[in-house]
Amino acid sequence: MLDHVQLAAPPASEDATRAFYAGLLHMKEVEKPVGVRATGGVWFTSHAAAIHVGIEQNFQPAKKAHPGLTFPDLDGVAERLNKAGHPVTFDDRLAPRRRLFTEDPFGNRIECIESQLTPITPDKLKAGSHVRLLAPASSLASVDEKIINDAIELLETLGLRVSISQHARAVNPFGSSDPACRIDDLHAAFADSDVNAILCVRGGFSSNELLAGLDYDLIRTHPKILCGFSDITALSNAIFTKTGLVTYSGPMLRALSSRDAYTLDYFKKMFFGVQAISVRPSVNWHDWFDDRTVTSLNDGHLVLASGKASGRILGGNLCTLNLLQGTPFFPDLRQAVLFLEDDYEVHPATFARDFASLLAQPGADEIRGIVFGRFQLTTKMTEEHLRYLVSLYPQLKTIPVIANADFGHTEPLFTFPIGGIAELDHDQITLNAK
């Protein structure tokens, strides 16, 4: 693994070095170890990248060799550099990846790369649109036929045509189908010009098995709606990271079959509408507890830290999102608004552990806001737990943090775009897929 990149600068250039790398590129200066302080120079880190700028007596700038740094907002970097007298040159030879070149104060070549591909918002649905039911996680064979039929009937009442992928009901020893079958079904759905949306039939396990085998160029050049939640979190965030395609956390067959008015309202607003969506809390919410359905009055969004923020939505099921850590499929957390939930298998301590792991990732210090979905009763997660958890991280005191939002493993749930924009204002949540 690469530890750092070494650059050189002329004698007595430390202040100019700081002005460029810390002031313009927003890198963080790191104190040099005692053993090498006498040689001068300055060290910097940013988002797991490290640059050591050392002093060289007979300095010559590097014109070909150069570091490549990623940024969540390349246009903002270009504007800062140009204003400060460092002209930039955009280069499209790696399209769709965006990048530019510039020089530091000493003539060293610097490459700046946008960390996320330009987001692609798939076309909305309309009467006659074709929805493909697909099982990227656990098999459709594990879903009750009445739920399947009721969900299909509901989709058809919305004017949609429905088909089922070839291997949706196949089963392997782990309750999914073989990864190759699921990959084939995804590729077939994306490649089919007659398919407008892919609706995942259920969560479960193992959608992360598919990520290394997917044809991301195919997906990027044939954009369409992909909707699901829970274990589908791995697939949704990976696709957005690798292609820029905005995906959706939203109801699957069980939630659709219930025909809950709140769930259907936000499903239709997100997939048929074109306006930004203001999320209002549901009146009541439902959970399965002690072998019975429990209906509770919704007290509304719980504000754990007040404020305003706007950023790209990432997340979904926390423990599934964490499966992407250390892989090329993990999203850039910088400037993101995280939507996080988990199911009945967690309890306060395991959720806190998973949350700590997420906030230890590169870029987490630049998160702009957090929205927690509602926890199931079995988890025994309380407001006290959440407030204590947020208090452990000083950076969370300066950004908005909202809990008890209507998404996750209770019902009803609203649909939100992964890669879309969320605006948070105290207890208000506004969604935009673009």
Tab-separated table of C-alpha atoms in Angstrom:
chain	number	residue	atom	x	y	z
A	1	MET	CA	0.000	0.000	0.000
A	2	LEU	CA	1.239	3.467	-0.864
A	3	ASP	CA	2.190	5.450	2.250
A	4	HIS	CA	2.832	8.893	0.733
A	5	VAL	CA	4.068	10.856	-2.269
A	6	GLN	CA	7.229	12.950	-1.918
A	7	LEU	CA	7.517	16.302	-3.672
A	8	ALA	CA	10.342	18.818	-3.523
A	9	ALA	CA	10.406	22.587	-3.037
A	10	PRO	CA	13.158	25.223	-2.876
A	11	PRO	CA	14.672	26.389	0.423
A	12	ALA	CA	12.586	28.619	2.729
A	13	SER	CA	9.332	27.807	0.899
A	14	GLU	CA	7.322	26.377	3.795
A	15	ASP	CA	4.849	29.278	4.021
A	16	ALA	CA	4.109	29.185	0.290
A	17	THR	CA	3.729	25.403	0.551
A	18	ARG	CA	1.151	25.778	3.332
A	19	ALA	CA	-0.747	28.461	1.423
A	20	PHE	CA	-1.126	26.155	-1.584
A	21	TYR	CA	-1.682	22.678	-0.120
A	22	ALA	CA	-3.580	23.665	3.029
A	23	GLY	CA	-5.081	26.963	1.887
A	24	LEU	CA	-6.159	26.098	-1.658
A	25	LEU	CA	-6.345	22.291	-1.720
A	26	HIS	CA	-7.687	22.104	1.851
A	27	MET	CA	-5.214	19.438	2.911
A	28	LYS	CA	-4.404	19.078	6.604
A	29	GLU	CA	-0.872	19.803	7.786
A	30	VAL	CA	0.678	16.976	9.805
A	31	GLU	CA	3.478	17.578	12.298
A	32	LYS	CA	6.709	16.057	11.078
A	33	PRO	CA	8.385	13.449	13.300
A	34	VAL	CA	11.181	14.807	15.474
A	35	GLY	CA	13.859	12.897	13.589
A	36	VAL	CA	13.226	14.693	10.279
A	37	ARG	CA	12.178	18.182	11.376
A	38	ALA	CA	15.634	19.656	10.886
A	39	THR	CA	15.489	19.041	7.123
A	40	GLY	CA	12.560	21.466	6.703
A	41	GLY	CA	9.529	20.991	4.475
A	42	VAL	CA	5.873	20.333	5.299
A	43	TRP	CA	3.706	17.189	5.371
A	44	PHE	CA	0.010	17.037	4.486
A	45	THR	CA	-2.840	14.505	4.476
A	46	SER	CA	-6.317	14.452	2.961
A	47	HIS	CA	-8.837	11.618	2.536
A	48	ALA	CA	-6.198	8.896	3.120
A	49	ALA	CA	-3.726	10.593	0.743
A	50	ALA	CA	-0.418	11.952	2.040
A	51	ILE	CA	2.028	14.379	0.444
A	52	HIS	CA	5.438	15.174	1.928
A	53	VAL	CA	6.971	18.338	0.529
A	54	GLY	CA	10.702	18.307	1.254
A	55	ILE	CA	13.340	20.983	0.808
A	56	GLU	CA	15.855	20.448	-1.989
A	57	GLN	CA	18.867	22.743	-2.360
A	58	ASN	CA	19.251	22.335	-6.116
A	59	PHE	CA	15.507	22.231	-6.729
A	60	GLN	CA	14.014	21.305	-10.101
A	61	PRO	CA	10.196	21.066	-10.433
A	62	ALA	CA	8.567	17.761	-11.406
A	63	LYS	CA	6.905	18.330	-14.790
A	64	LYS	CA	5.742	14.797	-15.604
A	65	ALA	CA	5.744	12.855	-12.342
A	66	HIS	CA	2.919	14.142	-10.155
A	67	PRO	CA	0.423	13.240	-7.394
A	68	GLY	CA	-3.250	12.739	-8.205
A	69	LEU	CA	-5.622	14.012	-5.498
A	70	THR	CA	-9.382	13.452	-5.349
A	71	PHE	CA	-11.936	16.117	-4.501
A	72	PRO	CA	-15.732	15.959	-4.124
A	73	ASP	CA	-16.170	19.335	-5.880
A	74	LEU	CA	-13.700	19.744	-8.738
A	75	ASP	CA	-15.253	22.979	-10.001
A	76	GLY	CA	-14.824	24.544	-6.569
A	77	VAL	CA	-11.146	23.563	-6.543
A	78	ALA	CA	-10.690	25.004	-10.048
A	79	GLU	CA	-12.268	28.291	-8.990
A	80	ARG	CA	-9.989	28.627	-5.950
A	81	LEU	CA	-6.875	27.804	-7.963
A	82	ASN	CA	-7.669	30.208	-10.787
A	83	LYS	CA	-8.435	33.068	-8.383
A	84	ALA	CA	-5.132	32.465	-6.601
A	85	GLY	CA	-3.143	32.624	-9.823
A	86	HIS	CA	-2.704	28.909	-10.480
A	87	PRO	CA	-4.254	28.313	-13.943
A	88	VAL	CA	-5.978	24.971	-14.439
A	89	THR	CA	-6.308	22.805	-17.513
A	90	PHE	CA	-9.217	20.368	-17.673
A	91	ASP	CA	-8.467	17.044	-19.359
A	92	ASP	CA	-11.228	14.771	-20.729
A	93	ARG	CA	-9.096	11.837	-21.872
A	94	LEU	CA	-10.343	9.753	-18.933
A	95	ALA	CA	-14.031	10.628	-19.473
A	96	PRO	CA	-16.431	10.129	-17.801
A	97	ARG	CA	-13.907	10.795	-15.013
A	98	ARG	CA	-13.330	14.548	-14.609
A	99	ARG	CA	-9.850	15.848	-13.873
A	100	LEU	CA	-7.639	18.903	-14.209
A	101	PHE	CA	-3.966	19.771	-14.016
A	102	THR	CA	-2.271	22.720	-12.357
A	103	GLU	CA	1.088	23.589	-10.803
A	104	ASP	CA	2.043	24.374	-7.226
A	105	PRO	CA	3.977	27.614	-6.483
A	106	PHE	CA	7.228	25.904	-7.446
A	107	GLY	CA	6.160	24.425	-10.784
A	108	ASN	CA	5.431	20.877	-9.600
A	109	ARG	CA	2.639	19.289	-11.655
A	110	ILE	CA	-0.535	18.502	-9.662
A	111	GLU	CA	-3.506	16.445	-10.866
A	112	CYS	CA	-6.933	17.006	-9.298
A	113	ILE	CA	-9.622	14.356	-9.885
A	114	GLU	CA	-13.321	14.502	-9.054
A	115	SER	CA	-13.922	11.654	-6.649
A	116	GLN	CA	-17.454	10.903	-7.834
A	117	LEU	CA	-18.550	10.498	-11.436
A	118	THR	CA	-21.090	13.093	-12.521
A	119	PRO	CA	-24.474	11.893	-11.191
A	120	ILE	CA	-26.939	10.467	-13.702
A	121	THR	CA	-30.623	10.667	-12.803
A	122	PRO	CA	-32.662	7.938	-14.551
A	123	ASP	CA	-35.851	8.802	-16.385
A	124	LYS	CA	-39.059	8.876	-14.389
A	125	LEU	CA	-41.811	6.294	-14.813
A	126	LYS	CA	-45.013	6.887	-16.748
A	127	ALA	CA	-48.040	4.882	-17.808
A	128	GLY	CA	-46.840	1.806	-19.674
A	129	SER	CA	-43.338	1.777	-18.160
A	130	HIS	CA	-41.861	-1.693	-17.692
A	131	VAL	CA	-40.680	-2.779	-14.232
A	132	ARG	CA	-38.455	-5.848	-13.916
A	133	LEU	CA	-38.636	-7.736	-10.594
A	134	LEU	CA	-35.159	-8.984	-9.712
A	135	ALA	CA	-33.528	-10.750	-6.745
A	136	PRO	CA	-29.954	-9.447	-6.252
A	137	ALA	CA	-29.933	-10.610	-2.610
A	138	SER	CA	-32.104	-13.434	-1.245
A	139	SER	CA	-34.280	-15.421	-3.635
A	140	LEU	CA	-37.831	-14.624	-4.680
A	141	ALA	CA	-38.577	-18.240	-3.733
A	142	SER	CA	-38.532	-17.108	-0.087
A	143	VAL	CA	-41.361	-14.598	-0.655
A	144	ASP	CA	-44.957	-15.690	-0.122
A	145	GLU	CA	-46.867	-15.963	-3.420
A	146	LYS	CA	-49.704	-13.809	-2.102
A	147	ILE	CA	-47.236	-10.996	-1.381
A	148	ILE	CA	-45.796	-11.342	-4.892
A	149	ASN	CA	-49.209	-11.295	-6.542
A	150	ASP	CA	-50.500	-8.415	-4.424
A	151	ALA	CA	-47.400	-6.327	-5.196
A	152	ILE	CA	-47.638	-7.026	-8.927
A	153	GLU	CA	-51.331	-6.122	-8.889
A	154	LEU	CA	-50.494	-2.848	-7.112
A	155	LEU	CA	-47.812	-1.970	-9.671
A	156	GLU	CA	-50.236	-2.711	-12.490
A	157	THR	CA	-52.835	-0.387	-10.941
A	158	LEU	CA	-50.184	2.353	-11.293
A	159	GLY	CA	-50.173	1.673	-15.050
A	160	LEU	CA	-46.914	-0.276	-15.036
A	161	ARG	CA	-46.023	-3.455	-16.881
A	162	VAL	CA	-44.283	-6.073	-14.751
A	163	SER	CA	-41.942	-8.948	-15.549
A	164	ILE	CA	-39.803	-11.261	-13.397
A	165	SER	CA	-36.115	-11.912	-14.084
A	166	GLN	CA	-35.070	-15.339	-15.317
A	167	HIS	CA	-33.264	-16.513	-12.170
A	168	ALA	CA	-35.300	-14.688	-9.530
A	169	ARG	CA	-36.591	-17.923	-7.970
A	170	ALA	CA	-33.323	-19.889	-8.129
A	171	VAL	CA	-31.885	-20.859	-4.736
A	172	ASN	CA	-28.361	-21.739	-3.605
A	173	PRO	CA	-27.341	-23.133	-0.175
A	174	PHE	CA	-27.321	-19.598	1.295
A	175	GLY	CA	-30.844	-18.669	0.220
A	176	SER	CA	-29.828	-16.571	-2.794
A	177	SER	CA	-29.132	-17.771	-6.313
A	178	ASP	CA	-25.609	-18.266	-7.631
A	179	PRO	CA	-23.841	-14.907	-8.085
A	180	ALA	CA	-23.453	-15.529	-11.830
A	181	CYS	CA	-27.243	-15.902	-12.166
A	182	ARG	CA	-27.927	-12.654	-10.315
A	183	ILE	CA	-25.296	-10.814	-12.348
A	184	ASP	CA	-26.825	-12.164	-15.571
A	185	ASP	CA	-30.263	-10.952	-14.486
A	186	LEU	CA	-28.940	-7.465	-13.669
A	187	HIS	CA	-27.043	-7.196	-16.933
A	188	ALA	CA	-30.064	-8.400	-18.892
A	189	ALA	CA	-32.332	-5.850	-17.217
A	190	PHE	CA	-29.963	-2.921	-17.761
A	191	ALA	CA	-29.276	-3.927	-21.373
A	192	ASP	CA	-32.978	-4.323	-22.241
A	193	SER	CA	-34.204	-1.037	-23.719
A	194	ASP	CA	-37.787	-2.061	-22.921
A	195	VAL	CA	-37.079	-2.179	-19.158
A	196	ASN	CA	-37.470	1.183	-17.405
A	197	ALA	CA	-36.972	0.199	-13.776
A	198	ILE	CA	-35.543	-2.637	-11.685
A	199	LEU	CA	-37.407	-3.354	-8.476
A	200	CYS	CA	-35.599	-5.619	-6.030
A	201	VAL	CA	-37.968	-8.215	-4.617
A	202	ARG	CA	-36.459	-8.428	-1.121
A	203	GLY	CA	-33.299	-7.914	0.928
A	204	GLY	CA	-31.663	-10.676	2.909
A	205	PHE	CA	-28.038	-11.428	2.160
A	206	SER	CA	-25.152	-11.358	-0.292
A	207	SER	CA	-25.790	-8.621	-2.848
A	208	ASN	CA	-22.178	-7.582	-2.173
A	209	GLU	CA	-21.087	-10.846	-3.844
A	210	LEU	CA	-22.042	-9.322	-7.186
A	211	LEU	CA	-20.036	-6.122	-7.132
A	212	ALA	CA	-16.736	-7.302	-8.603
A	213	GLY	CA	-18.515	-9.014	-11.505
A	214	LEU	CA	-20.796	-6.201	-12.656
A	215	ASP	CA	-20.315	-4.401	-15.961
A	216	TYR	CA	-20.372	-0.818	-14.739
A	217	ASP	CA	-19.927	0.616	-18.220
A	218	LEU	CA	-23.116	-1.187	-19.269
A	219	ILE	CA	-24.970	0.189	-16.265
A	220	ARG	CA	-23.691	3.744	-16.791
A	221	THR	CA	-24.595	3.804	-20.478
A	222	HIS	CA	-28.053	2.266	-19.914
A	223	PRO	CA	-29.285	4.199	-16.870
A	224	LYS	CA	-32.578	3.215	-15.286
A	225	ILE	CA	-34.254	3.152	-11.889
A	226	LEU	CA	-33.026	0.578	-9.369
A	227	CYS	CA	-34.987	0.418	-6.116
A	228	GLY	CA	-34.600	-1.624	-2.929
A	229	PHE	CA	-33.293	-1.348	0.621
A	230	SER	CA	-31.714	-3.399	3.415
A	231	ASP	CA	-29.121	-5.727	1.801
A	232	ILE	CA	-29.597	-3.870	-1.512
A	233	THR	CA	-27.644	-1.026	0.155
A	234	ALA	CA	-24.383	-2.623	-1.014
A	235	LEU	CA	-25.552	-2.744	-4.625
A	236	SER	CA	-27.062	0.759	-4.635
A	237	ASN	CA	-24.041	2.542	-3.167
A	238	ALA	CA	-21.582	0.583	-5.308
A	239	ILE	CA	-23.462	1.421	-8.505
A	240	PHE	CA	-23.586	5.108	-7.611
A	241	THR	CA	-19.877	5.097	-6.724
A	242	LYS	CA	-18.743	3.316	-9.884
A	243	THR	CA	-21.151	4.846	-12.428
A	244	GLY	CA	-22.763	7.991	-11.016
A	245	LEU	CA	-26.218	6.442	-11.497
A	246	VAL	CA	-28.622	7.648	-8.826
A	247	THR	CA	-30.319	4.621	-7.237
A	248	TYR	CA	-33.157	4.472	-4.740
A	249	SER	CA	-33.833	3.175	-1.262
A	250	GLY	CA	-37.494	2.317	-1.315
A	251	PRO	CA	-40.175	-0.341	-0.862
A	252	MET	CA	-39.843	-3.897	-2.103
A	253	LEU	CA	-42.575	-6.488	-2.558
A	254	ARG	CA	-43.726	-6.839	1.055
A	255	ALA	CA	-44.042	-3.077	1.580
A	256	LEU	CA	-45.825	-2.599	-1.752
A	257	SER	CA	-48.234	-5.437	-1.082
A	258	SER	CA	-49.381	-3.747	2.136
A	259	ARG	CA	-50.675	-0.803	0.035
A	260	ASP	CA	-49.916	1.640	2.817
A	261	ALA	CA	-50.982	5.108	1.653
A	262	TYR	CA	-47.870	6.890	3.007
A	263	THR	CA	-45.457	4.425	1.377
A	264	LEU	CA	-47.268	4.593	-1.965
A	265	ASP	CA	-47.496	8.385	-1.872
A	266	TYR	CA	-43.726	8.808	-1.618
A	267	PHE	CA	-43.088	5.962	-4.076
A	268	LYS	CA	-45.214	7.782	-6.658
A	269	LYS	CA	-43.770	11.210	-5.856
A	270	MET	CA	-40.222	9.932	-6.332
A	271	PHE	CA	-40.742	7.829	-9.459
A	272	PHE	CA	-43.486	9.719	-11.297
A	273	GLY	CA	-43.030	13.288	-10.060
A	274	VAL	CA	-40.470	15.934	-11.005
A	275	GLN	CA	-40.582	18.279	-8.022
A	276	ALA	CA	-38.429	18.285	-4.916
A	277	ILE	CA	-40.115	16.291	-2.150
A	278	SER	CA	-40.689	17.584	1.359
A	279	VAL	CA	-40.790	14.636	3.749
A	280	ARG	CA	-43.455	14.794	6.423
A	281	PRO	CA	-43.582	12.220	9.238
A	282	SER	CA	-46.250	9.544	9.010
A	283	VAL	CA	-49.176	9.686	11.430
A	284	ASN	CA	-48.639	6.139	12.714
A	285	TRP	CA	-45.933	3.517	12.278
A	286	HIS	CA	-45.995	-0.271	12.471
A	287	ASP	CA	-43.622	-3.009	13.567
A	288	TRP	CA	-43.737	-6.763	14.150
A	289	PHE	CA	-43.033	-7.507	17.821
A	290	ASP	CA	-43.787	-10.549	19.993
A	291	ASP	CA	-45.509	-12.250	17.040
A	292	ARG	CA	-47.961	-9.419	16.485
A	293	THR	CA	-48.207	-6.151	14.603
A	294	VAL	CA	-47.740	-3.141	16.873
A	295	THR	CA	-49.050	0.234	15.725
A	296	SER	CA	-47.689	3.356	17.419
A	297	LEU	CA	-48.361	7.069	17.160
A	298	ASN	CA	-45.542	8.841	15.325
A	299	ASP	CA	-44.032	11.618	17.453
A	300	GLY	CA	-42.288	13.055	14.402
A	301	HIS	CA	-38.643	13.593	13.566
A	302	LEU	CA	-36.309	13.664	16.546
A	303	VAL	CA	-33.680	16.405	16.308
A	304	LEU	CA	-30.428	15.259	17.898
A	305	ALA	CA	-28.437	18.244	16.607
A	306	SER	CA	-30.031	21.228	14.919
A	307	GLY	CA	-28.756	23.018	11.847
A	308	LYS	CA	-28.979	23.391	8.087
A	309	ALA	CA	-27.140	21.342	5.487
A	310	SER	CA	-27.289	20.160	1.901
A	311	GLY	CA	-25.408	17.292	0.313
A	312	ARG	CA	-25.513	14.098	-1.712
A	313	ILE	CA	-27.342	11.239	-0.032
A	314	LEU	CA	-25.368	8.093	0.775
A	315	GLY	CA	-26.140	5.114	2.969
A	316	GLY	CA	-29.071	2.895	3.780
A	317	ASN	CA	-28.568	-0.169	5.942
A	318	LEU	CA	-25.533	0.591	8.114
A	319	CYS	CA	-24.089	-2.897	8.592
A	320	THR	CA	-24.444	-3.575	4.852
A	321	LEU	CA	-22.855	-0.254	3.894
A	322	ASN	CA	-19.904	-1.142	6.118
A	323	LEU	CA	-19.303	-4.280	4.035
A	324	LEU	CA	-17.961	-1.927	1.355
A	325	GLN	CA	-15.219	-0.480	3.560
A	326	GLY	CA	-11.769	-1.056	2.092
A	327	THR	CA	-13.156	-1.895	-1.366
A	328	PRO	CA	-13.315	0.197	-4.575
A	329	PHE	CA	-17.097	0.311	-4.112
A	330	PHE	CA	-17.152	2.366	-0.905
A	331	PRO	CA	-18.512	5.868	-1.579
A	332	ASP	CA	-16.722	9.134	-0.905
A	333	LEU	CA	-18.194	10.440	2.353
A	334	ARG	CA	-17.029	14.017	1.900
A	335	GLN	CA	-19.893	16.540	1.704
A	336	ALA	CA	-22.476	13.729	2.027
A	337	VAL	CA	-25.708	13.532	4.000
A	338	LEU	CA	-25.900	10.023	5.445
A	339	PHE	CA	-29.216	8.174	5.712
A	340	LEU	CA	-28.675	5.240	8.085
A	341	GLU	CA	-30.873	2.452	9.450
A	342	ASP	CA	-30.612	-1.132	10.633
A	343	ASP	CA	-32.897	-4.043	11.406
A	344	TYR	CA	-33.983	-6.201	14.328
A	345	GLU	CA	-30.649	-8.066	14.460
A	346	VAL	CA	-28.805	-5.080	15.930
A	347	HIS	CA	-28.955	-3.733	19.472
A	348	PRO	CA	-27.591	-0.426	20.777
A	349	ALA	CA	-24.025	-1.678	21.282
A	350	THR	CA	-23.699	-3.311	17.867
A	351	PHE	CA	-25.147	-0.265	16.136
A	352	ALA	CA	-22.734	1.989	18.045
A	353	ARG	CA	-19.837	-0.231	16.969
A	354	ASP	CA	-20.905	-0.136	13.314
A	355	PHE	CA	-21.412	3.629	13.507
A	356	ALA	CA	-17.915	4.097	14.954
A	357	SER	CA	-16.472	2.092	12.073
A	358	LEU	CA	-18.244	4.304	9.544
A	359	LEU	CA	-17.100	7.542	11.175
A	360	ALA	CA	-13.510	6.261	11.182
A	361	GLN	CA	-13.476	6.124	7.375
A	362	PRO	CA	-11.602	8.716	5.295
A	363	GLY	CA	-13.758	11.753	4.601
A	364	ALA	CA	-16.162	11.163	7.490
A	365	ASP	CA	-14.989	14.386	9.114
A	366	GLU	CA	-16.568	16.244	6.177
A	367	ILE	CA	-20.046	14.693	6.448
A	368	ARG	CA	-22.668	17.445	6.261
A	369	GLY	CA	-25.592	15.776	8.026
A	370	ILE	CA	-27.083	12.500	9.254
A	371	VAL	CA	-30.618	11.111	9.178
A	372	PHE	CA	-31.361	7.951	11.159
A	373	GLY	CA	-34.271	5.766	10.119
A	374	ARG	CA	-36.610	4.392	12.746
A	375	PHE	CA	-35.348	1.438	14.781
A	376	GLN	CA	-37.447	-1.673	15.271
A	377	LEU	CA	-38.772	-2.359	18.746
A	378	THR	CA	-36.648	-5.503	19.092
A	379	THR	CA	-33.449	-3.416	18.951
A	380	LYS	CA	-34.353	-1.603	22.185
A	381	MET	CA	-32.693	1.521	20.806
A	382	THR	CA	-33.870	4.578	22.738
A	383	GLU	CA	-33.588	8.341	22.422
A	384	GLU	CA	-31.066	8.207	25.286
A	385	HIS	CA	-28.893	5.783	23.304
A	386	LEU	CA	-28.989	7.990	20.226
A	387	ARG	CA	-28.211	11.197	22.093
A	388	TYR	CA	-25.294	9.561	23.855
A	389	LEU	CA	-24.017	8.106	20.576
A	390	VAL	CA	-24.072	11.511	18.870
A	391	SER	CA	-22.347	13.125	21.875
A	392	LEU	CA	-19.317	10.863	21.380
A	393	TYR	CA	-18.360	12.649	18.144
A	394	PRO	CA	-17.594	16.379	18.442
A	395	GLN	CA	-18.007	16.905	14.678
A	396	LEU	CA	-21.665	15.856	14.952
A	397	LYS	CA	-22.429	18.823	17.195
A	398	THR	CA	-21.876	21.193	14.274
A	399	ILE	CA	-24.076	19.443	11.672
A	400	PRO	CA	-27.783	18.545	11.639
A	401	VAL	CA	-28.619	15.077	12.956
A	402	ILE	CA	-32.220	13.799	12.731
A	403	ALA	CA	-33.658	10.491	13.966
A	404	ASN	CA	-36.939	8.545	13.713
A	405	ALA	CA	-37.375	9.185	10.001
A	406	ASP	CA	-39.761	6.891	8.116
A	407	PHE	CA	-37.336	4.528	6.388
A	408	GLY	CA	-35.778	1.207	7.286
A	409	HIS	CA	-37.434	-1.954	8.555
A	410	THR	CA	-40.579	-0.493	10.080
A	411	GLU	CA	-43.553	0.674	8.047
A	412	PRO	CA	-44.432	2.976	6.426
A	413	LEU	CA	-41.375	4.233	4.558
A	414	PHE	CA	-40.525	6.995	2.122
A	415	THR	CA	-38.352	6.488	-0.950
A	416	PHE	CA	-35.100	8.446	-1.163
A	417	PRO	CA	-32.443	8.776	-3.902
A	418	ILE	CA	-28.937	7.493	-3.155
A	419	GLY	CA	-26.774	10.027	-4.951
A	420	GLY	CA	-29.592	12.576	-4.953
A	421	ILE	CA	-29.632	15.727	-2.844
A	422	ALA	CA	-30.996	16.095	0.674
A	423	GLU	CA	-31.587	19.433	2.360
A	424	LEU	CA	-31.880	19.385	6.142
A	425	ASP	CA	-33.245	22.287	8.178
A	426	HIS	CA	-33.815	21.498	11.859
A	427	ASP	CA	-36.464	18.720	11.606
A	428	GLN	CA	-37.283	19.292	7.917
A	429	ILE	CA	-36.054	16.915	5.183
A	430	THR	CA	-36.298	17.762	1.478
A	431	LEU	CA	-35.311	15.295	-1.265
A	432	ASN	CA	-34.307	15.868	-4.857
A	433	ALA	CA	-33.166	13.089	-7.201
A	434	LYS	CA	-31.007	15.502	-9.232
